Amino acid sequence: MAQKEFAGQMIEVNEEGYFTKPEQWNQEVAGAVAREEGLELTEKHFAVLDYLRKRHFAGEALTIRSVGKSGVVDVKDFYALFPGAPLKKATKIAGIPKPTGCI
Amino acid sequence: MFILYLKHSIISNMKNVVILGAGTAGTLMANKLRKKLPAKTWNITVVDQERAHYYQPGFLFVPFGIYSEQDVIKPKDNFFPKGVNVIYAKIDRIIPEENKVTLENSEKILDYDFLIIATGTRIAPEETQGLLGDLWRKEIFDFYTIEGAVALAKYLETWKGGKMVVNITELPYKCPVAPLEFIFLADAYFKKKGMRDKVEISLVTPLPGVFTKPIATKMLSKVVEEKNIKVIPDYNISEVDNVNKKIIDYAGTEVEFDVLVTIPTNKGDDMIERSGLGDDLNFVPTDKFSLQAVGHPNIFVIGDAANLPTSKAGSVAHFAAEVVLENLMCAIEGKPLDAKFDGHANCYIVTSDKTGTLIDFNYDTEPLPGLYPYPVVGPFKLLTDNRMNYFGKLFFKWMYWNLLLPGRSLPVTDHMSMKGKRYPKHHVN
Ligand SMILES: Cc1cc2nc3c(=O)[nH]c(=O)nc-3n(C[C@H](O)[C@H](O)[C@H](O)COP(=O)(O)OP(=O)(O)OC[C@H]3O[C@@H](n4cnc5c(N)ncnc54)[C@H](O)[C@@H]3O)c2cc1C
């Protein structure tokens, strides 16, 4: 298991850079991960990250659809906040596992 | 008077199992249950809105003229055992607090002691803006319904070529390999017609690649590459522009098409939503081991209607049926439920009009290479492209009508077996 330094803290990550210990997450660490992804976090970003972490800890599978229906952001805004592949990016910054998209 | 009274008391002592939906899962459950539950004490009632049973895996072959509608349809009545009440009606809703089911346009109310939900999934093109626009079933087709598959067959007969875009709207959708099989068959079809050079085929998918599970993805990516099929991954469609014939995703990426083959959003039936039993796609939250509806111990869910983290496929319904049966019997006897579902799925995948491959997996184990169902002799080779596996796919149709629906055993084990399987060399899990 690899370790990586974010905001002065050693974080356990997997080969794709996703946190393997979501409890190591905090706002400063999130900011540092986001900067690596080329993003400056705003309050809106944090609202989404909080939502994702809550759902994750409740054991729910995360999908773009469920985020779009959350009332926190709609899908368009979700893309605007985390451009490209929003769910992959947002979960990485939220310190939770990458959704597998069960098939 | 006395006889009447006696009759009445017998009737009221009868217990009821109600099965909602008589597709793959509901039909095979009805057959299995009737064998197991004594007819003197248990009524079994099945409800479905349609009298025709379609062999859905056959829809894949319809657009290419390999099967016609007649090849994939039989009356539902052919498959119910004696002693099962069949009601053809649209289910209005389940009232779980009262153990009742109501029907549309009918005063009849069905009381149940145990309920089995098997209402499957349907395509919901209305979820994507513009999908049901002017081009629907003219230049935009699905092949997950018989109507769509037949319309596409007609269209392709005279199509002159151009850009064929196959787009998966979102996850989950039933039979996850079907879109890949569709492009493989399309490739063969256009080659045979001598016009492959006039057709550009692309797969536009929300997945990060052609499939999710790593080892199978590697094998299938190779086939896709050999056939010169373009893959656009990580694509989440937001709308269809019917005027300029292109699809647009949330990131703004546009893909032009001459013919669009869509796998629309899949949803559980609206009845599930009306009953307050669904998630945001109307799938029923289900315990992945016991197959009970979460929070409703006397409701079991089988087939595509459940929100299980495994494929939505007929083979999964078949493997799950033994678990539902065992657990239902335990529940009736008031014992703890001891059968546990492992998420077993098994799919033949056609890779052309002559060859096929085969995958076998469950909740924990991804598809692996090897021999199936028996080590050493096979005869089918997992994750290997060959002629034998193609016959396996065609043979599946015979098995479906003759073994699977009547609730007989298939020549394979219900729980996934590691026998005959191996991890490829150098594979790191
Ligand atoms: C193109 C294609 C290819 C496929 N290929 C394969 C394959 O190779 N292998 C494989 O294993 N699987 C395959 N599948 C998947 C397989 O067909 C399904 O997973 C399987 O049929 C699911 O069974 P089910 O009983 O859950 O749902 P269904 O068989 O769809 O049955 C649901 C039933 O419920 C009824 N119903 C729903 N709502 C109501 C209501 N409100 N009132 C009354 N009745 C209602 C419907 O009329 C229907 O009869 C394929 C599917 C498609 C579309």
XYZ file of C-alpha atoms and ligand atoms in Angstrom:
585
model
C 0.000 0.000 0.000
C 1.473 3.355 -1.016
C 1.581 6.528 1.027
C 1.421 10.024 -0.328
C 1.890 13.392 1.317
C -0.978 15.875 1.115
C -0.944 19.130 3.113
C 1.851 17.753 5.308
C 0.043 14.517 6.157
C 0.936 11.000 5.070
C -2.142 9.458 3.435
C -2.621 5.810 2.493
C -3.644 5.577 -1.161
C -4.103 2.832 -3.747
C -2.361 2.645 -7.118
C -4.880 5.062 -8.646
C -4.462 7.590 -5.858
C -7.753 6.899 -4.046
C -7.730 6.991 -0.232
C -7.790 3.562 1.354
C -8.557 5.089 4.771
C -11.360 7.623 4.295
C -10.977 8.669 7.944
C -7.616 10.303 7.078
C -9.510 12.960 5.146
C -9.961 16.593 6.160
C -10.539 19.869 4.336
C -6.859 20.792 4.010
C -5.993 17.387 2.613
C -8.916 17.687 0.182
C -7.609 21.049 -0.993
C -4.208 19.519 -1.722
C -5.674 16.568 -3.648
C -7.841 19.004 -5.612
C -4.853 21.169 -6.563
C -3.215 18.073 -8.054
C -6.337 17.705 -10.169
C -6.075 21.378 -11.131
C -9.005 22.539 -8.992
C -9.425 25.233 -6.314
C -12.155 24.131 -3.924
C -15.053 26.440 -3.108
C -17.930 26.080 -0.644
C -19.981 24.486 -3.424
C -17.323 21.847 -3.961
C -17.312 21.090 -0.238
C -21.087 20.733 -0.169
C -20.760 18.011 -2.821
C -17.811 16.343 -1.059
C -19.744 16.250 2.222
C -22.723 14.726 0.476
C -20.578 12.044 -1.190
C -18.865 11.132 2.085
C -22.183 10.872 3.920
C -23.661 8.577 1.260
C -20.496 6.500 1.192
C -20.527 5.978 4.953
C -24.222 5.074 4.751
C -23.132 2.191 2.497
C -24.855 3.516 -0.619
C -23.578 3.090 -4.159
C -22.778 6.445 -5.744
C -23.864 7.308 -9.257
C -23.961 10.504 -11.274
C -27.743 10.162 -11.260
C -27.982 9.994 -7.464
C -25.745 13.054 -7.101
C -27.886 14.874 -9.680
C -30.995 14.093 -7.654
C -29.437 14.930 -4.281
C -30.605 18.521 -4.213
C -26.954 19.559 -3.582
C -26.125 20.054 -7.295
C -27.702 19.045 -10.583
C -25.711 16.994 -13.086
C -24.697 20.036 -15.179
C -23.286 21.841 -12.129
C -21.599 18.652 -10.972
C -19.725 18.585 -14.303
C -18.947 22.283 -14.015
C -17.459 21.796 -10.535
C -15.465 18.661 -11.367
C -14.918 18.817 -15.145
C -14.331 15.704 -17.233
C -15.234 12.689 -15.142
C -16.955 14.300 -12.147
C -17.734 11.232 -10.064
C -14.208 9.849 -10.375
C -12.648 13.206 -9.540
C -15.026 14.103 -6.744
C -14.685 10.752 -4.973
C -10.911 11.008 -5.157
C -10.985 14.468 -3.588
C -13.592 13.295 -1.048
C -11.191 10.586 0.122
C -13.520 7.690 -0.614
C -13.199 4.688 -2.981
C -13.739 5.064 -6.702
C -17.276 3.943 -7.560
C -17.031 0.716 -9.494
C -20.225 1.075 -11.539
C -21.486 -2.399 -10.914
C -22.332 -4.320 -14.029
C -74.994 -25.344 5.183
C -72.411 -27.401 6.966
C -70.659 -28.226 3.700
C -70.635 -24.579 2.759
C -69.178 -23.697 6.110
C -66.546 -26.376 5.770
C -65.638 -25.205 2.300
C -65.339 -21.684 3.523
C -63.103 -22.617 6.404
C -60.837 -24.591 4.100
C -60.579 -21.649 1.750
C -59.765 -19.234 4.499
C -57.130 -21.548 5.877
C -55.347 -21.534 2.567
C -52.157 -19.532 2.507
C -51.084 -17.416 -0.426
C -47.882 -16.850 -2.319
C -48.258 -14.142 -4.939
C -45.683 -13.758 -7.709
C -45.616 -10.386 -9.462
C -44.388 -10.617 -13.052
C -44.196 -13.771 -15.180
C -41.068 -13.156 -17.213
C -37.967 -15.288 -16.787
C -37.804 -15.114 -12.993
C -41.525 -15.209 -12.148
C -42.227 -18.168 -14.433
C -39.393 -20.275 -13.143
C -40.314 -19.445 -9.524
C -43.929 -20.503 -10.150
C -42.700 -23.848 -11.464
C -40.283 -24.449 -8.611
C -42.745 -23.406 -5.923
C -45.656 -25.477 -7.188
C -43.471 -28.586 -6.887
C -42.518 -27.697 -3.343
C -45.678 -26.276 -1.749
C -48.601 -28.622 -1.024
C -51.602 -27.617 -3.169
C -53.955 -28.362 -0.260
C -52.643 -25.546 1.851
C -50.946 -23.133 -0.513
C -52.368 -21.066 -3.352
C -49.873 -19.747 -5.848
C -50.952 -16.770 -7.946
C -48.963 -15.179 -10.759
C -49.763 -11.769 -12.250
C -48.508 -10.358 -15.539
C -49.797 -7.691 -17.907
C -48.841 -9.558 -21.078
C -49.749 -12.919 -22.564
C -46.652 -13.260 -24.742
C -43.332 -14.462 -23.375
C -40.371 -13.077 -25.286
C -36.978 -14.748 -25.249
C -35.103 -11.474 -24.703
C -31.566 -12.769 -25.379
C -32.882 -13.459 -28.903
C -33.584 -9.728 -29.457
C -29.873 -9.331 -30.126
C -30.122 -11.400 -33.311
C -33.286 -9.765 -34.682
C -31.714 -6.559 -36.122
C -29.420 -8.693 -38.270
C -32.108 -10.976 -39.648
C -30.701 -14.033 -37.810
C -33.954 -14.403 -35.830
C -37.406 -13.057 -36.646
C -40.055 -12.099 -34.097
C -41.600 -15.567 -34.477
C -38.352 -17.162 -33.310
C -38.389 -15.428 -29.932
C -42.026 -15.498 -28.869
C -44.241 -18.116 -27.202
C -47.470 -17.871 -25.203
C -46.832 -17.425 -21.478
C -49.544 -20.012 -20.812
C -47.280 -22.772 -22.178
C -44.970 -22.433 -19.208
C -47.164 -22.434 -16.105
C -47.595 -25.667 -14.184
C -51.014 -27.001 -13.200
C -52.408 -25.586 -10.013
C -51.140 -22.028 -10.381
C -53.661 -19.192 -10.717
C -52.664 -16.891 -13.528
C -54.053 -13.366 -13.700
C -53.412 -11.213 -16.742
C -53.660 -7.662 -15.469
C -51.542 -4.625 -14.785
C -50.398 -4.480 -11.173
C -51.354 -1.195 -9.601
C -49.423 -1.341 -6.346
C -48.199 -3.352 -3.405
C -49.401 -2.305 0.029
C -46.720 -3.952 2.161
C -48.195 -2.850 5.510
C -51.391 -4.751 4.697
C -49.865 -7.642 2.711
C -52.044 -6.760 -0.265
C -51.621 -6.150 -3.985
C -54.084 -4.107 -6.042
C -54.640 -4.388 -9.792
C -55.447 -1.727 -12.373
C -59.068 -1.622 -13.623
C -60.084 -4.304 -11.188
C -61.717 -4.450 -7.797
C -59.815 -7.614 -7.039
C -57.365 -7.395 -4.181
C -54.729 -10.074 -3.746
C -53.828 -10.961 -0.166
C -50.496 -12.602 0.363
C -48.569 -14.348 3.112
C -45.443 -14.185 0.985
C -44.783 -12.021 -2.039
C -42.214 -12.524 -4.773
C -41.413 -9.456 -6.853
C -40.218 -10.366 -10.369
C -41.329 -7.371 -12.424
C -37.960 -6.953 -14.150
C -36.696 -3.759 -15.715
C -37.870 -1.702 -18.682
C -36.179 0.829 -20.919
C -36.940 4.450 -20.051
C -35.913 6.554 -23.083
C -37.987 9.419 -21.673
C -35.185 9.964 -19.127
C -32.883 11.426 -21.804
C -33.811 14.703 -23.402
C -34.505 14.346 -27.131
C -34.210 10.574 -27.246
C -37.922 10.226 -28.003
C -37.719 13.056 -30.551
C -38.507 13.052 -34.279
C -35.892 10.432 -35.112
C -37.089 7.809 -32.593
C -37.517 4.495 -34.401
C -36.659 6.289 -37.672
C -32.926 6.749 -37.193
C -32.718 6.138 -33.450
C -33.403 2.582 -32.300
C -33.188 0.375 -29.264
C -32.909 -3.412 -29.432
C -34.061 -4.115 -25.856
C -37.711 -4.298 -26.965
C -39.111 -6.449 -29.740
C -40.568 -3.337 -31.419
C -37.167 -1.640 -31.466
C -35.307 -4.730 -32.676
C -37.796 -5.340 -35.521
C -37.760 -1.670 -36.602
C -33.958 -1.669 -36.642
C -33.878 -4.866 -38.750
C -36.087 -3.167 -41.343
C -33.947 -0.045 -41.324
C -30.639 -1.908 -41.716
C -31.919 -3.930 -44.668
C -31.712 -0.868 -46.907
C -29.183 1.278 -45.020
C -26.431 2.600 -47.263
C -23.838 3.024 -44.510
C -22.415 5.896 -42.493
C -21.837 6.425 -38.796
C -23.407 3.853 -36.492
C -23.198 5.002 -32.883
C -24.036 2.530 -30.110
C -24.616 4.451 -26.895
C -25.130 3.162 -23.362
C -27.029 5.800 -21.412
C -26.234 4.853 -17.829
C -25.673 2.008 -15.414
C -27.098 -0.404 -14.515
C -28.628 -1.944 -17.631
C -29.609 -5.521 -18.225
C -27.309 -7.981 -19.895
C -24.183 -5.799 -19.678
C -22.443 -7.547 -22.566
C -25.338 -7.149 -25.024
C -24.114 -3.807 -26.484
C -20.711 -5.364 -27.174
C -22.330 -8.381 -28.788
C -24.422 -5.999 -30.858
C -21.360 -4.259 -32.316
C -19.641 -7.591 -32.989
C -22.680 -8.864 -34.878
C -23.000 -5.525 -36.703
C -19.377 -5.826 -37.823
C -20.052 -9.332 -39.190
C -23.334 -8.241 -40.790
C -21.796 -5.351 -42.722
C -18.822 -7.489 -43.755
C -21.163 -10.098 -45.160
C -23.020 -7.415 -47.084
C -19.697 -6.230 -48.486
C -20.108 -2.742 -47.007
C -17.991 -2.801 -43.835
C -15.753 -0.066 -45.340
C -18.802 2.197 -45.625
C -19.711 1.890 -41.957
C -17.993 3.495 -38.982
C -19.010 1.733 -35.772
C -18.443 3.368 -32.388
C -19.291 2.360 -28.857
C -20.005 5.388 -26.685
C -20.133 4.300 -23.069
C -20.204 5.653 -19.504
C -17.768 2.886 -18.523
C -14.035 3.595 -18.387
C -13.543 0.987 -21.179
C -15.409 -1.746 -23.035
C -16.266 -3.623 -19.821
C -15.664 -3.298 -16.085
C -13.950 -6.440 -14.890
C -10.197 -6.205 -15.690
C -9.377 -9.617 -17.189
C -12.526 -9.810 -19.338
C -11.986 -6.180 -20.402
C -8.532 -7.032 -21.686
C -9.825 -9.907 -23.778
C -12.825 -7.982 -25.120
C -10.777 -4.843 -25.886
C -8.619 -6.946 -28.169
C -11.660 -8.134 -30.113
C -12.949 -4.552 -30.368
C -9.603 -3.370 -31.697
C -9.307 -6.172 -34.264
C -12.703 -5.246 -35.627
C -11.765 -1.602 -35.956
C -14.452 -0.337 -33.615
C -13.976 3.049 -32.013
C -14.582 3.319 -28.259
C -15.470 6.595 -26.538
C -15.351 5.891 -22.763
C -16.498 7.926 -19.724
C -19.369 9.413 -21.707
C -22.559 10.397 -19.882
C -25.149 11.469 -22.430
C -27.273 14.483 -21.537
C -29.288 15.002 -24.729
C -29.936 14.086 -28.341
C -29.960 16.782 -31.029
C -32.479 15.399 -33.558
C -31.890 18.219 -36.073
C -28.118 17.952 -36.351
C -28.090 14.225 -35.592
C -25.677 14.211 -32.702
C -25.556 13.250 -29.069
C -24.122 15.581 -26.444
C -22.818 14.648 -23.007
C -22.659 16.639 -19.777
C -19.056 17.592 -20.505
C -20.210 19.058 -23.843
C -18.638 16.362 -26.042
C -20.612 15.904 -29.253
C -20.771 12.689 -31.273
C -22.428 12.709 -34.689
C -24.464 9.769 -35.927
C -26.309 8.585 -39.003
C -27.974 5.849 -37.040
C -28.064 5.812 -33.240
C -28.542 2.522 -31.411
C -29.331 3.378 -27.821
C -29.397 1.375 -24.627
C -31.679 3.758 -22.747
C -31.792 4.163 -18.975
C -33.141 0.966 -17.395
C -35.710 1.367 -14.629
C -37.802 -0.912 -12.503
C -41.553 -0.793 -13.153
C -43.432 2.350 -12.057
C -45.551 0.096 -9.851
C -42.511 -0.239 -7.555
C -42.375 3.540 -7.208
C -46.122 3.764 -6.551
C -45.659 1.167 -3.816
C -42.852 3.180 -2.204
C -40.518 0.205 -2.536
C -37.892 1.481 -4.979
C -34.595 3.335 -5.139
C -34.101 6.286 -7.523
C -34.365 3.938 -10.527
C -37.323 1.978 -9.104
C -35.202 -1.045 -8.252
C -36.091 -2.729 -4.977
C -33.410 -2.515 -2.263
C -32.726 -6.207 -1.630
C -30.517 -8.088 0.817
C -27.841 -9.427 -1.503
C -27.530 -12.733 0.367
C -31.053 -13.606 1.563
C -32.841 -11.926 -1.399
C -35.486 -10.423 0.909
C -36.670 -6.885 0.272
C -34.924 -4.687 2.836
C -37.323 -4.064 5.728
C -39.932 -6.553 4.449
C -39.164 -10.099 5.607
C -42.141 -11.649 3.764
C -41.209 -10.124 0.386
C -38.528 -11.730 -1.795
C -37.113 -10.108 -4.929
C -35.721 -12.050 -7.869
C -34.391 -11.105 -11.298
C -33.840 -7.668 -12.769
C -36.230 -5.959 -10.325
C -33.696 -6.247 -7.471
C -30.909 -3.730 -6.870
C -28.267 -6.454 -6.430
C -24.614 -5.696 -7.203
C -24.446 -8.338 -9.948
C -25.535 -8.483 -13.597
C -29.173 -8.209 -14.555
C -29.390 -11.439 -16.559
C -31.575 -14.472 -16.990
C -28.809 -16.723 -15.732
C -28.660 -14.728 -12.484
C -32.413 -15.179 -11.982
C -31.956 -18.886 -12.540
C -29.185 -19.188 -9.948
C -31.045 -16.965 -7.478
C -34.207 -19.068 -7.713
C -32.838 -21.927 -5.584
C -31.913 -19.431 -2.866
C -35.346 -17.794 -2.887
C -36.977 -21.222 -2.773
C -34.890 -22.439 0.157
C -35.276 -19.228 2.120
C -38.998 -19.051 1.498
C -39.357 -22.607 2.835
C -37.326 -21.631 5.914
C -39.473 -18.523 6.415
C -42.667 -20.593 6.149
C -41.366 -22.956 8.817
C -40.243 -20.050 10.966
C -36.594 -21.056 10.763
C -33.643 -18.752 10.153
C -32.954 -18.306 6.433
C -29.830 -20.266 5.630
C -29.435 -20.032 1.867
C -27.091 -17.306 0.680
C -26.897 -15.959 -2.855
C -23.370 -15.486 -4.254
C -24.306 -13.259 -7.218
C -23.501 -16.009 -9.727
C -23.791 -14.910 -13.385
C -22.938 -16.821 -16.528
C -23.115 -15.362 -20.027
C -22.244 -16.562 -23.490
C -20.976 -13.621 -25.505
C -21.102 -13.693 -29.278
C -18.010 -12.141 -30.833
C -19.089 -12.544 -34.466
C -21.734 -14.491 -36.376
C -19.600 -17.625 -35.972
C -17.689 -17.329 -32.725
C -18.376 -16.710 -29.081
C -16.819 -16.500 -25.654
C -18.120 -17.272 -22.187
C -17.857 -15.599 -18.801
C -18.761 -16.944 -15.357
C -18.482 -14.792 -12.224
C -20.068 -13.735 -8.926
C -20.061 -10.955 -6.291
C -16.416 -11.625 -5.396
C -14.737 -13.330 -8.338
C -14.305 -11.622 -11.688
C -14.591 -13.611 -14.957
C -11.526 -15.861 -15.331
C -10.199 -18.026 -18.133
C -10.502 -21.829 -17.937
C -12.872 -24.616 -18.881
C -16.623 -24.812 -18.226
C -18.633 -26.402 -16.711
C -16.213 -29.308 -16.175
C -12.453 -29.065 -15.597
C -10.337 -30.752 -18.296
C -13.234 -31.668 -20.639
C -15.130 -28.368 -20.742
C -16.563 -28.403 -23.429
C -16.768 -24.621 -23.253
C -13.713 -22.428 -22.874
C -14.066 -19.400 -20.611
C -12.799 -16.079 -21.989
C -11.664 -17.722 -25.202
C -13.046 -16.891 -28.587
C -14.223 -20.001 -30.462
C -16.944 -21.708 -32.481
C -18.080 -24.015 -29.655
C -19.050 -21.069 -27.478
C -21.150 -19.625 -30.309
C -23.133 -22.865 -30.363
C -23.428 -22.549 -26.593
C -25.217 -19.243 -27.114
C -27.633 -20.724 -29.656
C -28.164 -23.766 -27.424
C -29.067 -21.398 -24.590
C -32.351 -20.661 -26.382
C -33.329 -24.338 -26.231
C -32.266 -24.520 -22.585
C -34.259 -21.371 -21.812
C -37.580 -22.694 -23.085
C -37.083 -26.319 -22.052
C -35.085 -26.268 -18.819
C -34.849 -22.775 -17.376
C -38.472 -21.555 -17.515
C -39.946 -24.896 -16.341
C -37.641 -24.635 -13.313
C -35.532 -27.701 -14.167
C -31.822 -27.867 -13.389
C -29.334 -26.680 -15.956
C -26.215 -28.795 -16.447
C -24.211 -26.385 -14.234
C -23.948 -25.658 -10.505
C -26.003 -22.883 -8.898
C -23.127 -21.542 -6.837
C -20.172 -20.375 -8.832
C -17.406 -22.976 -8.858
C -13.663 -22.314 -9.131
C -13.148 -25.747 -10.720
C -11.432 -25.513 -14.097
C -10.693 -21.782 -13.646
C -7.330 -20.119 -13.343
C -5.906 -16.642 -12.922
C -3.770 -15.638 -15.899
C -0.010 -15.653 -15.257
C 1.357 -12.320 -14.039
C -2.086 -11.259 -12.924
C -2.060 -9.129 -9.782
C -5.414 -8.908 -8.085
C -31.038 -7.819 -25.867
C -30.971 -8.646 -24.639
C -30.060 -9.707 -24.558
C -29.983 -10.490 -23.413
N -29.097 -11.538 -23.381
C -29.019 -12.340 -22.288
C -28.147 -13.469 -22.248
O -27.443 -13.771 -23.216
N -28.092 -14.209 -21.125
C -28.866 -13.913 -20.030
O -28.776 -14.627 -19.035
N -29.707 -12.853 -20.026
C -29.810 -12.063 -21.133
N -30.686 -10.989 -21.151
C -31.371 -10.586 -19.905
C -32.591 -11.410 -19.556
O -33.481 -11.476 -20.620
C -33.252 -10.757 -18.345
O -32.298 -10.511 -17.357
C -34.331 -11.635 -17.759
O -35.362 -11.813 -18.683
C -34.872 -11.018 -16.457
O -35.968 -11.732 -15.982
P -37.045 -11.015 -15.051
O -38.062 -12.069 -14.785
O -36.385 -10.341 -13.932
O -37.686 -9.884 -15.960
P -38.555 -10.062 -17.293
O -38.280 -11.370 -17.930
O -38.340 -8.843 -18.100
O -40.054 -10.133 -16.757
C -40.725 -9.105 -16.088
C -42.219 -9.336 -16.252
O -42.939 -8.490 -15.364
C -44.083 -7.994 -16.029
N -44.494 -6.733 -15.383
C -43.705 -5.667 -15.057
N -44.443 -4.699 -14.488
C -45.711 -5.149 -14.434
C -46.931 -4.581 -13.948
N -47.005 -3.360 -13.399
N -48.067 -5.321 -14.052
C -48.031 -6.580 -14.606
N -46.904 -7.153 -15.082
C -45.752 -6.447 -14.997
C -43.647 -7.818 -17.479
O -44.747 -7.830 -18.365
C -42.711 -9.018 -17.662
O -43.394 -10.131 -18.202
C -30.822 -10.205 -22.306
C -31.737 -9.150 -22.378
C -31.833 -8.389 -23.531
C -32.831 -7.272 -23.598
